[in-house]
GROMACS .gro file of C-alpha atoms in nm:
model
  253
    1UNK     CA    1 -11.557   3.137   8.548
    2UNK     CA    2 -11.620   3.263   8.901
    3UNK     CA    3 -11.735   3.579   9.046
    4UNK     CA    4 -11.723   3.738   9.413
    5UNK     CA    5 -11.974   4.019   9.428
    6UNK     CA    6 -12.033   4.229   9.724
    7UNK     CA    7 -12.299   3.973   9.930
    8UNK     CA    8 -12.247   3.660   9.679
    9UNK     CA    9 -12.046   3.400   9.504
   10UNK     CA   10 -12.121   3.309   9.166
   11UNK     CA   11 -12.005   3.035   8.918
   12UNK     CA   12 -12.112   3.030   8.554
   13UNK     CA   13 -11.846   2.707   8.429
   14UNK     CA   14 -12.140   2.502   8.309
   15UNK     CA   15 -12.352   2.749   8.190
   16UNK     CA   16 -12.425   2.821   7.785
   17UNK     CA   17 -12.481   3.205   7.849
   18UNK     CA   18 -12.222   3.356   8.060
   19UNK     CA   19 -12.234   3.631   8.323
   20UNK     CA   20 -12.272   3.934   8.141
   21UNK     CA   21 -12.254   4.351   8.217
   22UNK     CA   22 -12.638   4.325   8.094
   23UNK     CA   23 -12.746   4.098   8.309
   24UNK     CA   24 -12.620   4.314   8.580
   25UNK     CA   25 -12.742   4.622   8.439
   26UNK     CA   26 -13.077   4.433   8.438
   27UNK     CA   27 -13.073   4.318   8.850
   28UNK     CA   28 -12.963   4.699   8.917
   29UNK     CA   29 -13.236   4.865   8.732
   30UNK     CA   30 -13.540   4.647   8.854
   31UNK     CA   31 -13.785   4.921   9.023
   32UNK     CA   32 -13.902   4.652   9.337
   33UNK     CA   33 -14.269   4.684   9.422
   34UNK     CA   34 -14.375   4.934   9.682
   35UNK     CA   35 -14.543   4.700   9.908
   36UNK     CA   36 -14.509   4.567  10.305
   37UNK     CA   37 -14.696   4.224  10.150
   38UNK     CA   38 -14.500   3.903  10.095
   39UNK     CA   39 -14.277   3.963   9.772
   40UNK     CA   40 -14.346   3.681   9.547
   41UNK     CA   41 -14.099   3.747   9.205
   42UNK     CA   42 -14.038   3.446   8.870
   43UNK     CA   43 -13.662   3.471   8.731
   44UNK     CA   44 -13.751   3.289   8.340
   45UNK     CA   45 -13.424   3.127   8.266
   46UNK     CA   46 -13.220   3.190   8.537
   47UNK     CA   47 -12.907   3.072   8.413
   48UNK     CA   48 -12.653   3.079   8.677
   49UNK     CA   49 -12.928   3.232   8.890
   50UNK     CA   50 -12.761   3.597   8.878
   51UNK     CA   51 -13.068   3.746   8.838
   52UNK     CA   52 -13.263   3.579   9.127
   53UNK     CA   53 -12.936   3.646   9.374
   54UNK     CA   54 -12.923   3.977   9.276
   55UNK     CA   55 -13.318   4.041   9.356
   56UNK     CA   56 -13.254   3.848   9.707
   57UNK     CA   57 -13.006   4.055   9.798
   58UNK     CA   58 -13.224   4.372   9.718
   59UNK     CA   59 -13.525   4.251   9.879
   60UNK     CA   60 -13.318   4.153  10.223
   61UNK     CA   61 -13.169   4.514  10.246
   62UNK     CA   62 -13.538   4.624  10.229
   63UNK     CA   63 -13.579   4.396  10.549
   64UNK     CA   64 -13.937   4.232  10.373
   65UNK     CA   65 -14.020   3.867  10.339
   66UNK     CA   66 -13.989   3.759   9.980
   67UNK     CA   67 -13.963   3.386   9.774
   68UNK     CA   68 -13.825   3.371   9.418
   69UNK     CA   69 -13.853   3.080   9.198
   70UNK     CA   70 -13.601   3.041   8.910
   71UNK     CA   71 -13.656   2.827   8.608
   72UNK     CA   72 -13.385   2.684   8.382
   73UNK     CA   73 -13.411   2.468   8.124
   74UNK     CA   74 -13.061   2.324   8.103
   75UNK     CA   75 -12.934   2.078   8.313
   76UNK     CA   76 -12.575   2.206   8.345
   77UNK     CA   77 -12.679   2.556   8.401
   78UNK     CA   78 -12.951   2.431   8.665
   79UNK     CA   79 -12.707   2.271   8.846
   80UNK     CA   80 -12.453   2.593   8.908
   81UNK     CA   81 -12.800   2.776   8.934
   82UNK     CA   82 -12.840   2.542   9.237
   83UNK     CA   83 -12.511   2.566   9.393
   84UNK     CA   84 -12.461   2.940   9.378
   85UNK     CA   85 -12.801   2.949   9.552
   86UNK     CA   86 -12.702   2.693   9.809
   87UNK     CA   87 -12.376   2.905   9.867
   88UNK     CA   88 -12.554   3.220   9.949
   89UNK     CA   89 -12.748   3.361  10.238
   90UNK     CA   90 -13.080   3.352  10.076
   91UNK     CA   91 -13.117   2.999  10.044
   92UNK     CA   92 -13.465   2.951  10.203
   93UNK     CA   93 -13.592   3.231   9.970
   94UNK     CA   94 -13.523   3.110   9.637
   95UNK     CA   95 -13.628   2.779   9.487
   96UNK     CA   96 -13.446   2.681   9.165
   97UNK     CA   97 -13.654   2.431   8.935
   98UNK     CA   98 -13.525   2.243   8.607
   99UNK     CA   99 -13.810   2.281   8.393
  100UNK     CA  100 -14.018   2.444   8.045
  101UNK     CA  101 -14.138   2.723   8.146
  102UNK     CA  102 -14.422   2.658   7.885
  103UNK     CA  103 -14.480   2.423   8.175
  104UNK     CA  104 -14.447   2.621   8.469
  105UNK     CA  105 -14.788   2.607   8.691
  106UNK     CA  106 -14.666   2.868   8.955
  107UNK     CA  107 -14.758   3.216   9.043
  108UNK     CA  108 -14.918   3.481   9.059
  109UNK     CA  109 -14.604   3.693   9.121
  110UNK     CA  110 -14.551   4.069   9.144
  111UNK     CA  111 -14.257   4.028   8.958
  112UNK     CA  112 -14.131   3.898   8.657
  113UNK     CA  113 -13.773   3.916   8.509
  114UNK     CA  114 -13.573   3.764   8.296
  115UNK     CA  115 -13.294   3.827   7.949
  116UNK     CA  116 -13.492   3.634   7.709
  117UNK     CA  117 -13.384   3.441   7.461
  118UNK     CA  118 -13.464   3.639   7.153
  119UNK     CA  119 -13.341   3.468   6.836
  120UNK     CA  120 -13.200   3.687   6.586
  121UNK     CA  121 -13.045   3.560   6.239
  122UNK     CA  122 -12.719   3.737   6.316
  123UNK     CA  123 -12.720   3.545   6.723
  124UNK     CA  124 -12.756   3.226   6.609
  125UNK     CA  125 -12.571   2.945   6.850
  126UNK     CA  126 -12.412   2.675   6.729
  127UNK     CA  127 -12.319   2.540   7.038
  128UNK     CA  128 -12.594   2.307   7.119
  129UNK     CA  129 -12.669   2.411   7.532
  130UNK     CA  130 -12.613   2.807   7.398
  131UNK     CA  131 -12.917   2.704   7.153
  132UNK     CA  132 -13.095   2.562   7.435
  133UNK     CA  133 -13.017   2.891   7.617
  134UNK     CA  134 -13.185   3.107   7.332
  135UNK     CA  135 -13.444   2.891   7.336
  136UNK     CA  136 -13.500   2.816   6.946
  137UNK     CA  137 -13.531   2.983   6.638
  138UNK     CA  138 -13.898   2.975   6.643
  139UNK     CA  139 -13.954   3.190   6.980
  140UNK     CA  140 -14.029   3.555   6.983
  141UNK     CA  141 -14.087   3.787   7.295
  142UNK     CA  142 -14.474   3.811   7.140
  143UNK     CA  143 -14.467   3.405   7.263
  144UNK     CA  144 -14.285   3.515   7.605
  145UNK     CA  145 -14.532   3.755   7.654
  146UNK     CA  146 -14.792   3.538   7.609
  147UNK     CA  147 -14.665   3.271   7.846
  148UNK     CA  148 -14.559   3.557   8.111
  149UNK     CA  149 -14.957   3.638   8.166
  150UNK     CA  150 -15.039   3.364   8.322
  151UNK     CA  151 -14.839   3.420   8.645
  152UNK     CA  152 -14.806   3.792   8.643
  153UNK     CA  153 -15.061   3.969   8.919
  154UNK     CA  154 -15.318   4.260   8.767
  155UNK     CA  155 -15.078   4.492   8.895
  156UNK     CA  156 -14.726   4.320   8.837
  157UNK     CA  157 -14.462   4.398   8.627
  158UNK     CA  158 -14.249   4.213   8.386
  159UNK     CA  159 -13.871   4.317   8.371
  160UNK     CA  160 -13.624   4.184   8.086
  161UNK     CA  161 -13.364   4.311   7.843
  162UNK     CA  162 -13.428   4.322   7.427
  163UNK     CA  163 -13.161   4.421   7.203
  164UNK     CA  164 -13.242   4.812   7.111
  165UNK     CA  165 -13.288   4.754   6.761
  166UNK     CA  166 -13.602   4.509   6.869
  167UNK     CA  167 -13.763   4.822   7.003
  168UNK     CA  168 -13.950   5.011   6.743
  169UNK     CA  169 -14.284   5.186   6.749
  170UNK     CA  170 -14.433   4.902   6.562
  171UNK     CA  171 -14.337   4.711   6.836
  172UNK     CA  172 -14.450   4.856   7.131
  173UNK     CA  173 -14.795   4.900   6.907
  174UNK     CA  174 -14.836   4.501   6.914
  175UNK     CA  175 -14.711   4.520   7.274
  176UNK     CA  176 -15.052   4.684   7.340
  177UNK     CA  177 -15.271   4.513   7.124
  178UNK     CA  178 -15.153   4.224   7.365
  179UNK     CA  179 -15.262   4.385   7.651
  180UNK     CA  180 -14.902   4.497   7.771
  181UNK     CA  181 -14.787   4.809   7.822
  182UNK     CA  182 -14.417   4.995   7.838
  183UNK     CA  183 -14.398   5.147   8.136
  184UNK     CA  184 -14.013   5.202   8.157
  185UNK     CA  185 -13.746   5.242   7.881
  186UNK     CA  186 -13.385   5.286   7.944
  187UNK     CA  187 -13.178   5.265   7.663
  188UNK     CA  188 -12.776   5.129   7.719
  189UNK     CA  189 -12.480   5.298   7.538
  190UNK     CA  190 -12.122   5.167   7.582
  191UNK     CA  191 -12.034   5.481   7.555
  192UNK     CA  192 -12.118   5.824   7.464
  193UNK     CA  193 -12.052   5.848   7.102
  194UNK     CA  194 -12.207   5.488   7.012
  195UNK     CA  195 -12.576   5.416   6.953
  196UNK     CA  196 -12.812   5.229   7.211
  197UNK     CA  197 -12.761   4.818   7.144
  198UNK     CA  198 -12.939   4.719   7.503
  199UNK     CA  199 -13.291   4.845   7.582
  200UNK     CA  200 -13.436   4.748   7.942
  201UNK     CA  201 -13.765   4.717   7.944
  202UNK     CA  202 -14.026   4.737   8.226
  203UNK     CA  203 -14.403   4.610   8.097
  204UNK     CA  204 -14.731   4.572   8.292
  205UNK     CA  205 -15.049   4.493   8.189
  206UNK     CA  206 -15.248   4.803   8.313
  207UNK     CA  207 -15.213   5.118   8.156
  208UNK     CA  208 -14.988   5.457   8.184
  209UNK     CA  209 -14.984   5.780   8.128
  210UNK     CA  210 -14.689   5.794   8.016
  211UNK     CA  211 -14.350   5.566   8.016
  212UNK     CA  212 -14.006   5.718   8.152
  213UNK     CA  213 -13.796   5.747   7.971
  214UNK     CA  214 -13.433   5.720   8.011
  215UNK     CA  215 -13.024   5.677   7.925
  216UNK     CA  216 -12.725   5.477   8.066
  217UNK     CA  217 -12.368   5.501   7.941
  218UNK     CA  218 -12.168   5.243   8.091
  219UNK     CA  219 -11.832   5.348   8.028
  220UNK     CA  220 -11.733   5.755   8.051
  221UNK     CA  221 -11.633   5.970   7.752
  222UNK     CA  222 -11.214   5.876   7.679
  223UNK     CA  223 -11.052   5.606   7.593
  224UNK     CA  224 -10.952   5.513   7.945
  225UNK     CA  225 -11.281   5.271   7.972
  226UNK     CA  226 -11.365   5.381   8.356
  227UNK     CA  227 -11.691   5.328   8.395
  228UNK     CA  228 -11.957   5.635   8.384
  229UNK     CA  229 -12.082   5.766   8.704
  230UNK     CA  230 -12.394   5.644   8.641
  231UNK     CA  231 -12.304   5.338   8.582
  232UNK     CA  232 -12.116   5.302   8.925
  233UNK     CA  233 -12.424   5.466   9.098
  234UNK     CA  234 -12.679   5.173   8.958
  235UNK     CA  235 -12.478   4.887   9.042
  236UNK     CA  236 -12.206   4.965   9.367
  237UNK     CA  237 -12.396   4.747   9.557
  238UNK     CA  238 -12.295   4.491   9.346
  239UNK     CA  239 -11.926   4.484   9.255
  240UNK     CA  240 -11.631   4.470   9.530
  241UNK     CA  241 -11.528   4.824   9.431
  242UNK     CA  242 -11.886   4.983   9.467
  243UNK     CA  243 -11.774   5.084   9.832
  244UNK     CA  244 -11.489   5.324   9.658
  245UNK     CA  245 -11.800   5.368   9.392
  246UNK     CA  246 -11.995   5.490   9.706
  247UNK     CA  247 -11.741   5.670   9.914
  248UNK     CA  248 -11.615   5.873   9.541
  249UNK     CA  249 -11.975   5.976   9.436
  250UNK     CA  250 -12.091   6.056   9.790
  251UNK     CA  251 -11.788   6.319   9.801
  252UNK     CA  252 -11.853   6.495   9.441
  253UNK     CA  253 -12.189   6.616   9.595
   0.00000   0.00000   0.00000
């Protein structure tokens, strides 16, 4: 399939794991670094590169030099990673690289991202690239952690989406004994009367006070399926209609 967003084209035909509302959410909800420095940021598993278009366009409203490099494992997904990148403006600012990213012998970056490919006994693939996608039975975000150290700056952070029912206090516990910490937590309904399934997840390796804590409904409460307010206010400068987003919540203030 094929996408037009606001500032970019995007084509997902050959890719295993489609273009999703999550990943999205995800690009949206990415706090960028407060910095004037050089933005350096690593998209693991890029996919159709969604997430490392969506962080170019963010960093070029912000007017500040920046370089992404996306890794993807897949060959067929690399290759409409590669074209939607050659398609947009940001061409000279994001390099897209078919490889492990066991292997990867980049960084340090002051940014991380990705949707990992957690493997849960209930999201199993059968489809032999969607395996690839996830990555393998055998991975956990523990292991992604792990790998994500080595290229992460002191004061970086690491941005990626779990499914909610991943996130437990356990969890986070082991998180820390790892050296990571949650820094911000917003969970994703679908709608108001359903339970969290998404959790985005901010981490860094220095300590916090304290991590903030939040909620997203994407759709409002009926059964008309029009997206929540703020919903529309995260992502309008994504989707065609986030100028009516814009104009429509600018006017109920």
């Amino acid at each position: 399939m094929s996408f037009q967003f606001r500032e970019f084209y995007l084509k997902d035909d050959n890719c295993a794991m489609k273009v999703s509302t999550d990943a999205i959410l995800l690009g949206s909800w990415v706090a960028l670094p407060s910095t004037d420095a050089p933005l350096r940021c690593l998209d693991l598993g890029t996919g159709s590169g969604i997430l490392a278009l969506m962080l170019a366009q963010r960093q070029a409203q912000q007017l500040r030099p920046f370089m992404i490099d996306a890794l993807e494992l897949e060959h067929t997904a690399y290759q409409d990673a590669q074209e939607n990148v050659a398609d947009s403006v940001w061409a000279e600012h994001i390099h897209v690289y078919q490889t492990d990213v066991r292997q990867w012998q980049g960084g340090p970056y002051q940014l991380l991202i990705s949707n990992p490919p957690y493997f849960n006994q209930s999201l199993r693939a059968s489809h032999s690239a969607r395996a690839v996608a996830r990555q393998g039975q055998n991975e956990n975000i523990e292991a992604w952690l792990d790998i994500a150290q080595a290229w992460l700056e002191p004061t970086g952070r690491y941005n990626l989406m779990l499914p909610r029912a991943l996130i437990t206090d356990a969890k986070i516990m082991q998180w820390r004994q790892l050296g990571w910490y949650l820094t911000r937590h917003c969970q994703v309904r679908s709608q108001p009367n359903k339970s969290p399934y998404l959790s985005l997840l901010e981490l860094a390796r220095q300590p916090v006070e304290a991590c903030e804590q939040t909620e997203l409904e994407i759709f409002a409460r009926g059964e008309s399926r029009a997206y929540s307010a703020a919903f529309k206010k995260l992502t309008a400068d994504f989707y065609l209609a986030g100028r009516e987003w814009d104009k429509a919540l600018s006017e109920s203030q």
